[in-house]
PDB file of C-alpha atoms in Angstrom:
ATOM      1  CA  UNK P   1     -15.483  12.726 -14.225  1.00 66.00           C
ATOM      2  CA  UNK P   2     -18.002   9.900 -14.468  1.00 72.00           C
ATOM      3  CA  UNK P   3     -17.778   7.361 -11.637  1.00 86.00           C
ATOM      4  CA  UNK P   4     -15.275   4.572 -12.316  1.00 94.00           C
ATOM      5  CA  UNK P   5     -16.670   1.127 -11.443  1.00 96.00           C
ATOM      6  CA  UNK P   6     -14.606  -0.863  -8.978  1.00 98.00           C
ATOM      7  CA  UNK P   7     -14.101  -3.812 -11.279  1.00 98.00           C
ATOM      8  CA  UNK P   8     -10.997  -5.782 -12.116  1.00 98.00           C
ATOM      9  CA  UNK P   9      -9.062  -4.455 -15.077  1.00 98.00           C
ATOM     10  CA  UNK P  10      -8.121  -1.298 -16.946  1.00 98.00           C
ATOM     11  CA  UNK P  11     -10.193   1.880 -16.744  1.00 98.00           C
ATOM     12  CA  UNK P  12      -9.717   5.012 -18.864  1.00 98.00           C
ATOM     13  CA  UNK P  13     -10.115   8.041 -16.596  1.00 98.00           C
ATOM     14  CA  UNK P  14      -9.365  10.593 -19.319  1.00 97.00           C
ATOM     15  CA  UNK P  15      -6.523  12.888 -20.411  1.00 97.00           C
ATOM     16  CA  UNK P  16      -4.192   9.951 -21.077  1.00 98.00           C
ATOM     17  CA  UNK P  17      -4.609   8.403 -17.614  1.00 98.00           C
ATOM     18  CA  UNK P  18      -5.513   4.755 -17.131  1.00 98.00           C
ATOM     19  CA  UNK P  19      -5.953   2.896 -13.847  1.00 98.00           C
ATOM     20  CA  UNK P  20      -5.632  -0.822 -13.206  1.00 98.00           C
ATOM     21  CA  UNK P  21      -7.850  -1.964 -10.351  1.00 98.00           C
ATOM     22  CA  UNK P  22      -7.718  -5.259  -8.456  1.00 98.00           C
ATOM     23  CA  UNK P  23     -10.733  -5.683  -6.175  1.00 98.00           C
ATOM     24  CA  UNK P  24     -11.193  -6.164  -3.332  1.00 96.00           C
ATOM     25  CA  UNK P  25      -7.991  -4.394  -2.406  1.00 97.00           C
ATOM     26  CA  UNK P  26      -7.204  -6.811   0.406  1.00 98.00           C
ATOM     27  CA  UNK P  27      -3.724  -8.254   1.045  1.00 98.00           C
ATOM     28  CA  UNK P  28      -1.717  -8.133  -2.213  1.00 97.00           C
ATOM     29  CA  UNK P  29      -4.506  -6.900  -4.498  1.00 98.00           C
ATOM     30  CA  UNK P  30      -3.249  -3.444  -5.411  1.00 98.00           C
ATOM     31  CA  UNK P  31      -3.869  -0.749  -8.004  1.00 98.00           C
ATOM     32  CA  UNK P  32      -1.555   0.738 -10.630  1.00 98.00           C
ATOM     33  CA  UNK P  33      -1.756   3.652 -13.049  1.00 98.00           C
ATOM     34  CA  UNK P  34      -0.513   4.544 -16.521  1.00 98.00           C
ATOM     35  CA  UNK P  35       0.073   8.050 -17.862  1.00 98.00           C
ATOM     36  CA  UNK P  36       0.507   8.380 -21.633  1.00 98.00           C
ATOM     37  CA  UNK P  37       1.280  11.461 -23.712  1.00 98.00           C
ATOM     38  CA  UNK P  38       2.378  11.018 -27.311  1.00 95.00           C
ATOM     39  CA  UNK P  39       5.097   8.367 -27.380  1.00 96.00           C
ATOM     40  CA  UNK P  40       5.988   8.843 -23.692  1.00 97.00           C
ATOM     41  CA  UNK P  41       4.597   6.865 -20.787  1.00 98.00           C
ATOM     42  CA  UNK P  42       4.875   6.535 -17.027  1.00 98.00           C
ATOM     43  CA  UNK P  43       3.604   3.587 -15.005  1.00 99.00           C
ATOM     44  CA  UNK P  44       2.786   4.043 -11.332  1.00 99.00           C
ATOM     45  CA  UNK P  45       3.639   0.719  -9.655  1.00 98.00           C
ATOM     46  CA  UNK P  46       3.681  -2.876 -10.811  1.00 98.00           C
ATOM     47  CA  UNK P  47       1.853  -5.781  -9.137  1.00 98.00           C
ATOM     48  CA  UNK P  48       2.524  -8.595  -6.659  1.00 98.00           C
ATOM     49  CA  UNK P  49       3.697 -11.203  -9.136  1.00 98.00           C
ATOM     50  CA  UNK P  50       4.633 -11.507 -12.788  1.00 98.00           C
ATOM     51  CA  UNK P  51       1.418 -13.294 -13.783  1.00 98.00           C
ATOM     52  CA  UNK P  52      -0.722 -10.395 -12.545  1.00 98.00           C
ATOM     53  CA  UNK P  53       1.645  -7.817 -14.040  1.00 98.00           C
ATOM     54  CA  UNK P  54       1.656  -9.569 -17.433  1.00 98.00           C
ATOM     55  CA  UNK P  55      -2.152  -9.525 -17.448  1.00 98.00           C
ATOM     56  CA  UNK P  56      -2.089  -5.790 -16.724  1.00 98.00           C
ATOM     57  CA  UNK P  57       0.501  -5.070 -19.410  1.00 98.00           C
ATOM     58  CA  UNK P  58      -1.487  -7.031 -21.998  1.00 98.00           C
ATOM     59  CA  UNK P  59      -4.574  -4.925 -21.293  1.00 98.00           C
ATOM     60  CA  UNK P  60      -2.552  -1.697 -21.394  1.00 98.00           C
ATOM     61  CA  UNK P  61      -0.942  -2.725 -24.696  1.00 98.00           C
ATOM     62  CA  UNK P  62      -4.350  -3.384 -26.241  1.00 98.00           C
ATOM     63  CA  UNK P  63      -5.747  -0.059 -25.055  1.00 98.00           C
ATOM     64  CA  UNK P  64      -2.769   2.265 -25.512  1.00 98.00           C
ATOM     65  CA  UNK P  65       0.014   0.454 -27.356  1.00 97.00           C
ATOM     66  CA  UNK P  66       2.125   0.636 -24.185  1.00 98.00           C
ATOM     67  CA  UNK P  67       2.998  -2.712 -22.646  1.00 97.00           C
ATOM     68  CA  UNK P  68       5.922  -4.001 -20.644  1.00 97.00           C
ATOM     69  CA  UNK P  69       8.461  -3.428 -23.401  1.00 97.00           C
ATOM     70  CA  UNK P  70       7.182   0.052 -24.260  1.00 98.00           C
ATOM     71  CA  UNK P  71       6.691   1.734 -20.897  1.00 98.00           C
ATOM     72  CA  UNK P  72       9.364   4.400 -20.490  1.00 98.00           C
ATOM     73  CA  UNK P  73       9.290   5.127 -16.771  1.00 98.00           C
ATOM     74  CA  UNK P  74       8.073   3.204 -13.736  1.00 98.00           C
ATOM     75  CA  UNK P  75       7.566   4.936 -10.407  1.00 99.00           C
ATOM     76  CA  UNK P  76       7.438   2.641  -7.386  1.00 98.00           C
ATOM     77  CA  UNK P  77       5.409   4.544  -4.794  1.00 98.00           C
ATOM     78  CA  UNK P  78       6.927   2.427  -2.018  1.00 98.00           C
ATOM     79  CA  UNK P  79       8.785  -0.809  -1.398  1.00 97.00           C
ATOM     80  CA  UNK P  80       6.081  -3.399  -0.759  1.00 97.00           C
ATOM     81  CA  UNK P  81       6.105  -6.320  -3.189  1.00 97.00           C
ATOM     82  CA  UNK P  82       2.530  -5.805  -4.343  1.00 98.00           C
ATOM     83  CA  UNK P  83       3.761  -2.567  -5.934  1.00 98.00           C
ATOM     84  CA  UNK P  84       7.221  -3.702  -7.115  1.00 98.00           C
ATOM     85  CA  UNK P  85       7.504  -7.426  -7.833  1.00 98.00           C
ATOM     86  CA  UNK P  86       6.402  -6.973 -11.449  1.00 98.00           C
ATOM     87  CA  UNK P  87       9.209  -4.490 -12.177  1.00 98.00           C
ATOM     88  CA  UNK P  88      11.142  -7.073 -14.166  1.00 97.00           C
ATOM     89  CA  UNK P  89       8.506  -7.083 -16.913  1.00 98.00           C
ATOM     90  CA  UNK P  90       9.095  -3.375 -17.577  1.00 98.00           C
ATOM     91  CA  UNK P  91      12.234  -4.416 -19.391  1.00 97.00           C
ATOM     92  CA  UNK P  92      13.288  -1.055 -20.848  1.00 98.00           C
ATOM     93  CA  UNK P  93      11.951   1.336 -18.235  1.00 98.00           C
ATOM     94  CA  UNK P  94      13.788   3.742 -16.011  1.00 98.00           C
ATOM     95  CA  UNK P  95      12.529   2.745 -12.539  1.00 98.00           C
ATOM     96  CA  UNK P  96      12.297   5.604 -10.061  1.00 98.00           C
ATOM     97  CA  UNK P  97      11.776   5.370  -6.302  1.00 98.00           C
ATOM     98  CA  UNK P  98      12.586   7.485  -3.299  1.00 98.00           C
ATOM     99  CA  UNK P  99      15.999   6.720  -1.848  1.00 98.00           C
ATOM    100  CA  UNK P 100      14.407   5.236   1.274  1.00 98.00           C
ATOM    101  CA  UNK P 101      12.116   3.021  -0.796  1.00 98.00           C
ATOM    102  CA  UNK P 102      14.970   1.846  -3.000  1.00 97.00           C
ATOM    103  CA  UNK P 103      16.863   0.755   0.115  1.00 96.00           C
ATOM    104  CA  UNK P 104      13.837  -1.179   1.362  1.00 95.00           C
ATOM    105  CA  UNK P 105      13.233  -2.780  -2.039  1.00 94.00           C
ATOM    106  CA  UNK P 106      16.806  -4.051  -2.088  1.00 92.00           C
ATOM    107  CA  UNK P 107      17.112  -5.095   1.544  1.00 88.00           C
ATOM    108  CA  UNK P 108      13.822  -5.742   3.287  1.00 80.00           C
ATOM    109  CA  UNK P 109      11.599  -8.269   1.512  1.00 79.00           C
ATOM    110  CA  UNK P 110      12.777  -9.625  -1.854  1.00 90.00           C
ATOM    111  CA  UNK P 111      10.437 -12.067  -3.612  1.00 94.00           C
ATOM    112  CA  UNK P 112      12.774 -14.941  -2.748  1.00 93.00           C
ATOM    113  CA  UNK P 113      12.054 -14.285   0.923  1.00 90.00           C
ATOM    114  CA  UNK P 114       8.278 -14.482   0.437  1.00 92.00           C
ATOM    115  CA  UNK P 115       8.667 -17.614  -1.673  1.00 94.00           C
ATOM    116  CA  UNK P 116      10.693 -19.155   1.147  1.00 92.00           C
ATOM    117  CA  UNK P 117       8.155 -18.106   3.770  1.00 91.00           C
ATOM    118  CA  UNK P 118       5.377 -19.725   1.765  1.00 93.00           C
ATOM    119  CA  UNK P 119       7.337 -22.996   1.654  1.00 94.00           C
ATOM    120  CA  UNK P 120       8.068 -22.832   5.399  1.00 94.00           C
ATOM    121  CA  UNK P 121       4.667 -21.525   6.464  1.00 94.00           C
ATOM    122  CA  UNK P 122       3.684 -24.726   8.254  1.00 94.00           C
ATOM    123  CA  UNK P 123       6.562 -24.172  10.692  1.00 94.00           C
ATOM    124  CA  UNK P 124       5.123 -20.865  11.907  1.00 93.00           C
ATOM    125  CA  UNK P 125       1.866 -22.038  13.456  1.00 94.00           C
ATOM    126  CA  UNK P 126      -1.015 -19.582  13.326  1.00 96.00           C
ATOM    127  CA  UNK P 127       1.186 -16.987  11.595  1.00 95.00           C
ATOM    128  CA  UNK P 128       1.918 -19.467   8.811  1.00 95.00           C
ATOM    129  CA  UNK P 129      -1.781 -20.267   8.419  1.00 96.00           C
ATOM    130  CA  UNK P 130      -2.526 -16.557   8.155  1.00 97.00           C
ATOM    131  CA  UNK P 131       0.300 -16.058   5.662  1.00 95.00           C
ATOM    132  CA  UNK P 132      -0.957 -18.870   3.416  1.00 95.00           C
ATOM    133  CA  UNK P 133      -4.534 -17.601   3.598  1.00 96.00           C
ATOM    134  CA  UNK P 134      -3.554 -14.078   2.569  1.00 97.00           C
ATOM    135  CA  UNK P 135      -0.772 -14.793   0.043  1.00 96.00           C
ATOM    136  CA  UNK P 136      -1.504 -18.266  -1.283  1.00 95.00           C
ATOM    137  CA  UNK P 137      -2.959 -16.954  -4.563  1.00 96.00           C
ATOM    138  CA  UNK P 138       0.283 -15.275  -5.619  1.00 97.00           C
ATOM    139  CA  UNK P 139       3.320 -16.737  -7.396  1.00 97.00           C
ATOM    140  CA  UNK P 140       6.616 -15.612  -5.872  1.00 96.00           C
ATOM    141  CA  UNK P 141       8.877 -18.333  -7.304  1.00 95.00           C
ATOM    142  CA  UNK P 142      11.151 -17.280 -10.148  1.00 94.00           C
ATOM    143  CA  UNK P 143      10.397 -13.552 -10.072  1.00 96.00           C
ATOM    144  CA  UNK P 144      13.161 -11.643 -11.873  1.00 92.00           C
ATOM    145  CA  UNK P 145      13.152  -8.464  -9.834  1.00 92.00           C
ATOM    146  CA  UNK P 146      14.394  -5.167 -11.280  1.00 96.00           C
ATOM    147  CA  UNK P 147      15.674  -2.661  -8.763  1.00 96.00           C
ATOM    148  CA  UNK P 148      15.140   1.097  -9.112  1.00 98.00           C
ATOM    149  CA  UNK P 149      17.558   2.717 -11.538  1.00 98.00           C
ATOM    150  CA  UNK P 150      17.017   6.285 -10.255  1.00 98.00           C
ATOM    151  CA  UNK P 151      16.361   7.588  -6.757  1.00 98.00           C
ATOM    152  CA  UNK P 152      15.407  10.933  -5.253  1.00 98.00           C
ATOM    153  CA  UNK P 153      14.631  12.589  -1.944  1.00 98.00           C
ATOM    154  CA  UNK P 154      12.003  15.244  -1.335  1.00 98.00           C
ATOM    155  CA  UNK P 155      10.499  16.013  -4.731  1.00 98.00           C
ATOM    156  CA  UNK P 156      11.265  15.215  -8.357  1.00 98.00           C
ATOM    157  CA  UNK P 157       9.583  16.359 -11.573  1.00 98.00           C
ATOM    158  CA  UNK P 158       9.351  13.856 -14.421  1.00 98.00           C
ATOM    159  CA  UNK P 159       8.236  14.790 -17.933  1.00 98.00           C
ATOM    160  CA  UNK P 160       5.784  12.504 -19.703  1.00 98.00           C
ATOM    161  CA  UNK P 161       5.542  14.078 -23.137  1.00 97.00           C
ATOM    162  CA  UNK P 162       4.078  17.512 -22.439  1.00 97.00           C
ATOM    163  CA  UNK P 163       2.813  16.500 -19.006  1.00 98.00           C
ATOM    164  CA  UNK P 164       4.705  16.957 -15.758  1.00 98.00           C
ATOM    165  CA  UNK P 165       4.446  14.363 -12.999  1.00 98.00           C
ATOM    166  CA  UNK P 166       5.451  15.614  -9.543  1.00 98.00           C
ATOM    167  CA  UNK P 167       6.910  12.890  -7.338  1.00 98.00           C
ATOM    168  CA  UNK P 168       6.439  13.939  -3.719  1.00 99.00           C
ATOM    169  CA  UNK P 169       8.064  11.939  -0.931  1.00 98.00           C
ATOM    170  CA  UNK P 170       5.729  11.869   2.089  1.00 98.00           C
ATOM    171  CA  UNK P 171       7.239   8.940   3.991  1.00 96.00           C
ATOM    172  CA  UNK P 172       8.173   7.518   6.332  1.00 98.00           C
ATOM    173  CA  UNK P 173       4.530   6.633   6.955  1.00 98.00           C
ATOM    174  CA  UNK P 174       3.104   3.365   5.621  1.00 98.00           C
ATOM    175  CA  UNK P 175       6.696   2.422   4.698  1.00 98.00           C
ATOM    176  CA  UNK P 176      10.032   4.212   4.878  1.00 97.00           C
ATOM    177  CA  UNK P 177       9.758   6.159   1.629  1.00 97.00           C
ATOM    178  CA  UNK P 178       6.156   6.594   0.450  1.00 98.00           C
ATOM    179  CA  UNK P 179       5.702   8.737  -2.667  1.00 98.00           C
ATOM    180  CA  UNK P 180       2.723  10.501  -4.261  1.00 99.00           C
ATOM    181  CA  UNK P 181       2.591  10.965  -8.048  1.00 99.00           C
ATOM    182  CA  UNK P 182       0.697  14.164  -8.853  1.00 98.00           C
ATOM    183  CA  UNK P 183      -0.087  15.351 -12.391  1.00 98.00           C
ATOM    184  CA  UNK P 184      -1.378  18.873 -11.664  1.00 98.00           C
ATOM    185  CA  UNK P 185      -2.561  19.824 -15.150  1.00 97.00           C
ATOM    186  CA  UNK P 186      -4.848  16.794 -15.298  1.00 98.00           C
ATOM    187  CA  UNK P 187      -5.924  17.044 -11.633  1.00 98.00           C
ATOM    188  CA  UNK P 188      -4.885  13.440 -10.951  1.00 98.00           C
ATOM    189  CA  UNK P 189      -2.934  12.026  -8.017  1.00 98.00           C
ATOM    190  CA  UNK P 190      -1.734   8.451  -7.526  1.00 99.00           C
ATOM    191  CA  UNK P 191      -1.212   7.888  -3.816  1.00 98.00           C
ATOM    192  CA  UNK P 192       0.212   4.388  -3.484  1.00 98.00           C
ATOM    193  CA  UNK P 193      -0.520   3.005  -0.019  1.00 98.00           C
ATOM    194  CA  UNK P 194      -0.932   6.393   1.568  1.00 98.00           C
ATOM    195  CA  UNK P 195      -4.567   5.547   0.794  1.00 98.00           C
ATOM    196  CA  UNK P 196      -6.410   2.328   1.530  1.00 98.00           C
ATOM    197  CA  UNK P 197     -10.047   2.992   0.591  1.00 98.00           C
ATOM    198  CA  UNK P 198     -12.759   0.822   2.154  1.00 96.00           C
ATOM    199  CA  UNK P 199      -9.958  -1.199   3.750  1.00 98.00           C
ATOM    200  CA  UNK P 200      -7.753  -1.007   6.822  1.00 98.00           C
ATOM    201  CA  UNK P 201      -4.385   0.750   6.489  1.00 98.00           C
ATOM    202  CA  UNK P 202      -1.249  -0.682   8.060  1.00 98.00           C
ATOM    203  CA  UNK P 203       1.642   1.410   9.351  1.00 98.00           C
ATOM    204  CA  UNK P 204       4.810  -0.634   8.971  1.00 97.00           C
ATOM    205  CA  UNK P 205       7.090   2.380   9.424  1.00 97.00           C
ATOM    206  CA  UNK P 206       5.305   5.382  10.875  1.00 96.00           C
ATOM    207  CA  UNK P 207       5.160   7.881  12.348  1.00 98.00           C
ATOM    208  CA  UNK P 208       1.403   8.032  11.909  1.00 98.00           C
ATOM    209  CA  UNK P 209       1.649  11.825  12.186  1.00 98.00           C
ATOM    210  CA  UNK P 210       3.493  11.869   8.839  1.00 98.00           C
ATOM    211  CA  UNK P 211       0.720   9.790   7.306  1.00 98.00           C
ATOM    212  CA  UNK P 212      -1.916  12.216   8.589  1.00 98.00           C
ATOM    213  CA  UNK P 213       0.070  15.107   7.044  1.00 98.00           C
ATOM    214  CA  UNK P 214       0.147  13.219   3.726  1.00 98.00           C
ATOM    215  CA  UNK P 215      -3.656  12.946   3.829  1.00 98.00           C
ATOM    216  CA  UNK P 216      -3.831  16.690   4.488  1.00 98.00           C
ATOM    217  CA  UNK P 217      -1.535  17.334   1.516  1.00 98.00           C
ATOM    218  CA  UNK P 218      -3.824  15.334  -0.788  1.00 98.00           C
ATOM    219  CA  UNK P 219      -6.875  17.199   0.505  1.00 98.00           C
ATOM    220  CA  UNK P 220      -5.123  20.512  -0.250  1.00 98.00           C
ATOM    221  CA  UNK P 221      -4.481  19.516  -3.880  1.00 98.00           C
ATOM    222  CA  UNK P 222      -6.666  20.626  -6.776  1.00 98.00           C
ATOM    223  CA  UNK P 223      -7.502  17.094  -7.934  1.00 98.00           C
ATOM    224  CA  UNK P 224     -10.528  15.384  -9.422  1.00 97.00           C
ATOM    225  CA  UNK P 225      -9.131  11.831  -9.645  1.00 98.00           C
ATOM    226  CA  UNK P 226      -7.563  10.201  -6.567  1.00 98.00           C
ATOM    227  CA  UNK P 227      -6.131   6.727  -7.194  1.00 98.00           C
ATOM    228  CA  UNK P 228      -5.408   4.805  -3.978  1.00 98.00           C
ATOM    229  CA  UNK P 229      -2.970   1.948  -3.594  1.00 98.00           C
ATOM    230  CA  UNK P 230      -5.846  -0.334  -2.602  1.00 98.00           C
ATOM    231  CA  UNK P 231      -9.581   0.009  -3.058  1.00 98.00           C
ATOM    232  CA  UNK P 232     -11.815   1.986  -5.416  1.00 98.00           C
ATOM    233  CA  UNK P 233     -11.048   5.436  -6.785  1.00 98.00           C
ATOM    234  CA  UNK P 234     -12.011   8.043  -4.241  1.00 98.00           C
ATOM    235  CA  UNK P 235     -12.554  11.717  -3.505  1.00 97.00           C
ATOM    236  CA  UNK P 236     -11.430  13.958  -0.672  1.00 98.00           C
ATOM    237  CA  UNK P 237     -14.211  12.649   1.567  1.00 98.00           C
ATOM    238  CA  UNK P 238     -12.627   9.208   1.242  1.00 98.00           C
ATOM    239  CA  UNK P 239      -9.235  10.660   2.157  1.00 98.00           C
ATOM    240  CA  UNK P 240     -10.713  12.332   5.220  1.00 98.00           C
ATOM    241  CA  UNK P 241     -12.348   9.077   6.338  1.00 98.00           C
ATOM    242  CA  UNK P 242      -9.031   7.251   6.239  1.00 98.00           C
ATOM    243  CA  UNK P 243      -7.402  10.181   8.046  1.00 98.00           C
ATOM    244  CA  UNK P 244     -10.029   9.828  10.771  1.00 98.00           C
ATOM    245  CA  UNK P 245      -9.007   6.189  11.264  1.00 98.00           C
ATOM    246  CA  UNK P 246      -5.355   7.135  11.667  1.00 98.00           C
ATOM    247  CA  UNK P 247      -6.138   9.951  14.119  1.00 98.00           C
ATOM    248  CA  UNK P 248      -8.417   7.637  16.120  1.00 98.00           C
ATOM    249  CA  UNK P 249      -5.944   4.759  16.362  1.00 98.00           C
ATOM    250  CA  UNK P 250      -3.057   7.079  17.219  1.00 98.00           C
ATOM    251  CA  UNK P 251      -5.061   8.683  20.042  1.00 98.00           C
ATOM    252  CA  UNK P 252      -6.330   5.349  21.412  1.00 98.00           C
ATOM    253  CA  UNK P 253      -2.877   3.735  21.307  1.00 98.00           C
ATOM    254  CA  UNK P 254      -1.209   6.674  23.058  1.00 98.00           C
ATOM    255  CA  UNK P 255      -3.829   6.650  25.810  1.00 98.00           C
ATOM    256  CA  UNK P 256      -3.176   2.977  26.483  1.00 98.00           C
ATOM    257  CA  UNK P 257       0.583   3.469  26.418  1.00 98.00           C
ATOM    258  CA  UNK P 258       0.187   6.216  29.016  1.00 98.00           C
ATOM    259  CA  UNK P 259      -1.930   3.838  31.113  1.00 98.00           C
ATOM    260  CA  UNK P 260       0.860   1.260  31.106  1.00 98.00           C
ATOM    261  CA  UNK P 261      -0.582  -1.285  28.663  1.00 98.00           C
ATOM    262  CA  UNK P 262       1.803  -3.049  26.308  1.00 98.00           C
ATOM    263  CA  UNK P 263       1.190  -2.763  22.568  1.00 98.00           C
ATOM    264  CA  UNK P 264      -0.402  -6.185  22.184  1.00 98.00           C
ATOM    265  CA  UNK P 265      -2.819  -5.623  25.047  1.00 98.00           C
ATOM    266  CA  UNK P 266      -3.659  -2.210  23.577  1.00 98.00           C
ATOM    267  CA  UNK P 267      -4.394  -3.635  20.127  1.00 98.00           C
ATOM    268  CA  UNK P 268      -6.765  -6.172  21.652  1.00 98.00           C
ATOM    269  CA  UNK P 269      -8.449  -3.526  23.806  1.00 98.00           C
ATOM    270  CA  UNK P 270      -9.139  -0.822  21.202  1.00 98.00           C
ATOM    271  CA  UNK P 271     -12.784  -0.820  20.088  1.00 97.00           C
ATOM    272  CA  UNK P 272     -12.782   0.100  16.406  1.00 97.00           C
ATOM    273  CA  UNK P 273     -16.496   0.767  16.090  1.00 95.00           C
ATOM    274  CA  UNK P 274     -17.510   1.367  12.473  1.00 96.00           C
ATOM    275  CA  UNK P 275     -13.863   1.142  11.382  1.00 97.00           C
ATOM    276  CA  UNK P 276     -13.973  -2.512  12.403  1.00 96.00           C
ATOM    277  CA  UNK P 277     -16.282  -3.221   9.475  1.00 96.00           C
ATOM    278  CA  UNK P 278     -13.444  -2.547   7.043  1.00 97.00           C
ATOM    279  CA  UNK P 279     -11.636  -5.625   5.683  1.00 97.00           C
ATOM    280  CA  UNK P 280      -8.313  -6.564   7.284  1.00 98.00           C
ATOM    281  CA  UNK P 281      -9.137  -4.939  10.634  1.00 98.00           C
ATOM    282  CA  UNK P 282      -6.455  -7.152  12.221  1.00 98.00           C
ATOM    283  CA  UNK P 283      -3.802  -4.818  10.787  1.00 98.00           C
ATOM    284  CA  UNK P 284      -4.486  -2.699  13.856  1.00 98.00           C
ATOM    285  CA  UNK P 285      -1.981  -4.911  15.697  1.00 98.00           C
ATOM    286  CA  UNK P 286       0.915  -3.671  13.551  1.00 98.00           C
ATOM    287  CA  UNK P 287      -0.123  -0.014  13.529  1.00 98.00           C
ATOM    288  CA  UNK P 288      -0.462   0.061  17.324  1.00 98.00           C
ATOM    289  CA  UNK P 289       2.952  -1.587  17.688  1.00 98.00           C
ATOM    290  CA  UNK P 290       4.432   1.025  15.329  1.00 98.00           C
ATOM    291  CA  UNK P 291       2.975   3.830  17.444  1.00 98.00           C
ATOM    292  CA  UNK P 292       4.466   2.258  20.584  1.00 98.00           C
ATOM    293  CA  UNK P 293       7.844   1.930  18.883  1.00 98.00           C
ATOM    294  CA  UNK P 294       7.731   5.638  18.036  1.00 98.00           C
ATOM    295  CA  UNK P 295       6.831   6.636  21.614  1.00 98.00           C
ATOM    296  CA  UNK P 296       9.557   4.387  23.021  1.00 98.00           C
ATOM    297  CA  UNK P 297      12.144   5.450  20.400  1.00 97.00           C
ATOM    298  CA  UNK P 298      12.540   1.728  19.700  1.00 97.00           C
ATOM    299  CA  UNK P 299      14.621   1.148  16.574  1.00 95.00           C
ATOM    300  CA  UNK P 300      15.370  -2.524  17.223  1.00 95.00           C
ATOM    301  CA  UNK P 301      14.769  -5.029  14.393  1.00 93.00           C
ATOM    302  CA  UNK P 302      11.125  -5.967  14.101  1.00 92.00           C
ATOM    303  CA  UNK P 303       9.853  -9.494  14.693  1.00 93.00           C
ATOM    304  CA  UNK P 304       7.905  -9.876  11.452  1.00 91.00           C
ATOM    305  CA  UNK P 305       6.685 -13.390  12.264  1.00 91.00           C
ATOM    306  CA  UNK P 306       5.583 -12.060  15.633  1.00 95.00           C
ATOM    307  CA  UNK P 307       3.588  -9.332  13.925  1.00 97.00           C
ATOM    308  CA  UNK P 308       1.860 -11.851  11.663  1.00 96.00           C
ATOM    309  CA  UNK P 309       1.123 -13.976  14.725  1.00 97.00           C
ATOM    310  CA  UNK P 310      -0.548 -11.001  16.403  1.00 98.00           C
ATOM    311  CA  UNK P 311      -2.596 -10.217  13.294  1.00 98.00           C
ATOM    312  CA  UNK P 312      -3.699 -13.837  13.004  1.00 98.00           C
ATOM    313  CA  UNK P 313      -4.702 -13.919  16.675  1.00 98.00           C
ATOM    314  CA  UNK P 314      -6.508 -10.591  16.452  1.00 98.00           C
ATOM    315  CA  UNK P 315      -8.384 -11.699  13.339  1.00 97.00           C
ATOM    316  CA  UNK P 316      -9.623 -14.772  15.232  1.00 96.00           C
ATOM    317  CA  UNK P 317     -10.684 -12.639  18.186  1.00 96.00           C
ATOM    318  CA  UNK P 318     -12.492 -10.161  15.943  1.00 94.00           C
ATOM    319  CA  UNK P 319     -14.356 -12.908  14.108  1.00 91.00           C
ATOM    320  CA  UNK P 320     -15.372 -14.538  17.396  1.00 91.00           C
ATOM    321  CA  UNK P 321     -16.533 -11.195  18.801  1.00 87.00           C
ATOM    322  CA  UNK P 322     -18.696 -10.445  15.763  1.00 77.00           C
ATOM    323  CA  UNK P 323     -21.266 -12.935  17.012  1.00 64.00           C
ATOM    324  CA  UNK P 324     -21.688 -11.233  20.378  1.00 50.00           C
ATOM    325  CA  UNK P 325     -23.657  -8.071  21.269  1.00 42.00           C
ATOM    326  CA  UNK P 326     -21.468  -5.145  22.283  1.00 42.00           C
ATOM    327  CA  UNK P 327     -18.370  -6.576  20.646  1.00 43.00           C
ATOM    328  CA  UNK P 328     -15.387  -4.309  20.123  1.00 43.00           C
ATOM    329  CA  UNK P 329     -15.082  -5.111  16.444  1.00 42.00           C
TER     330      UNK P 329
END
């Protein structure tokens, strides 16, 4: 396959597969995919708001005849809003998600909650500033969310005309119910946020060991096109690089836990080296906390505002350190 430029918009990658890319892949700027065969279609993920999703559907309609009203099936690879909040524009689609993802979509972070957080951001100090900086470009008010209409656990095969899409649940990892969408005959896999390419992953759920296994599963597939949830299309070398980050952070966090550091101290202490050049390096704070929660068997409710506070603080520290020789970032 010829290289696909990492430019905003729709890209034809052959065999009835189209990818929608939103550079630079930072907070909220996610990818989606469309599989078309005859009069059947499957969309992998929607986008973070209805304006972005409508733009994507218009481009897909022009290129393939399949827009929001025509798409037959939507697969939500996981629960995060930047992959689900546009579901309402797929007005006739059967929406499929893993059972764990469907629970999170319904319960964890509906668009009304993000809209409310945006309005109240000034009450949350540095976390609110961070939230506005990362999410201020998106429009959460008035989103008419559609919930999944079909759920599964483990694996599910979905026909798209003569093609077969294998839905493979690999979560909990990034979130509770991450799913890969693999079309073996076309050697294409859509990974959702199991892959962040040229950007920092964030483990909201863990365990990180599951995420590493998911990377290994992708590397074992016979695929030519790998579509990440964020960032440019990649190959197995890109998958291995992200795997290396996860292995590194898991090892470094566990060493600090064993030494008696708390998770916040550990996140500030870990020297990311070359990984620190990736955008959104502050996400380390959440991933380290997730690893600590796993070690401690801590299932208590998470302080989300506290996590955003840590990321905001860590981002400031990383930026300050960038001007000094020998910095950890």
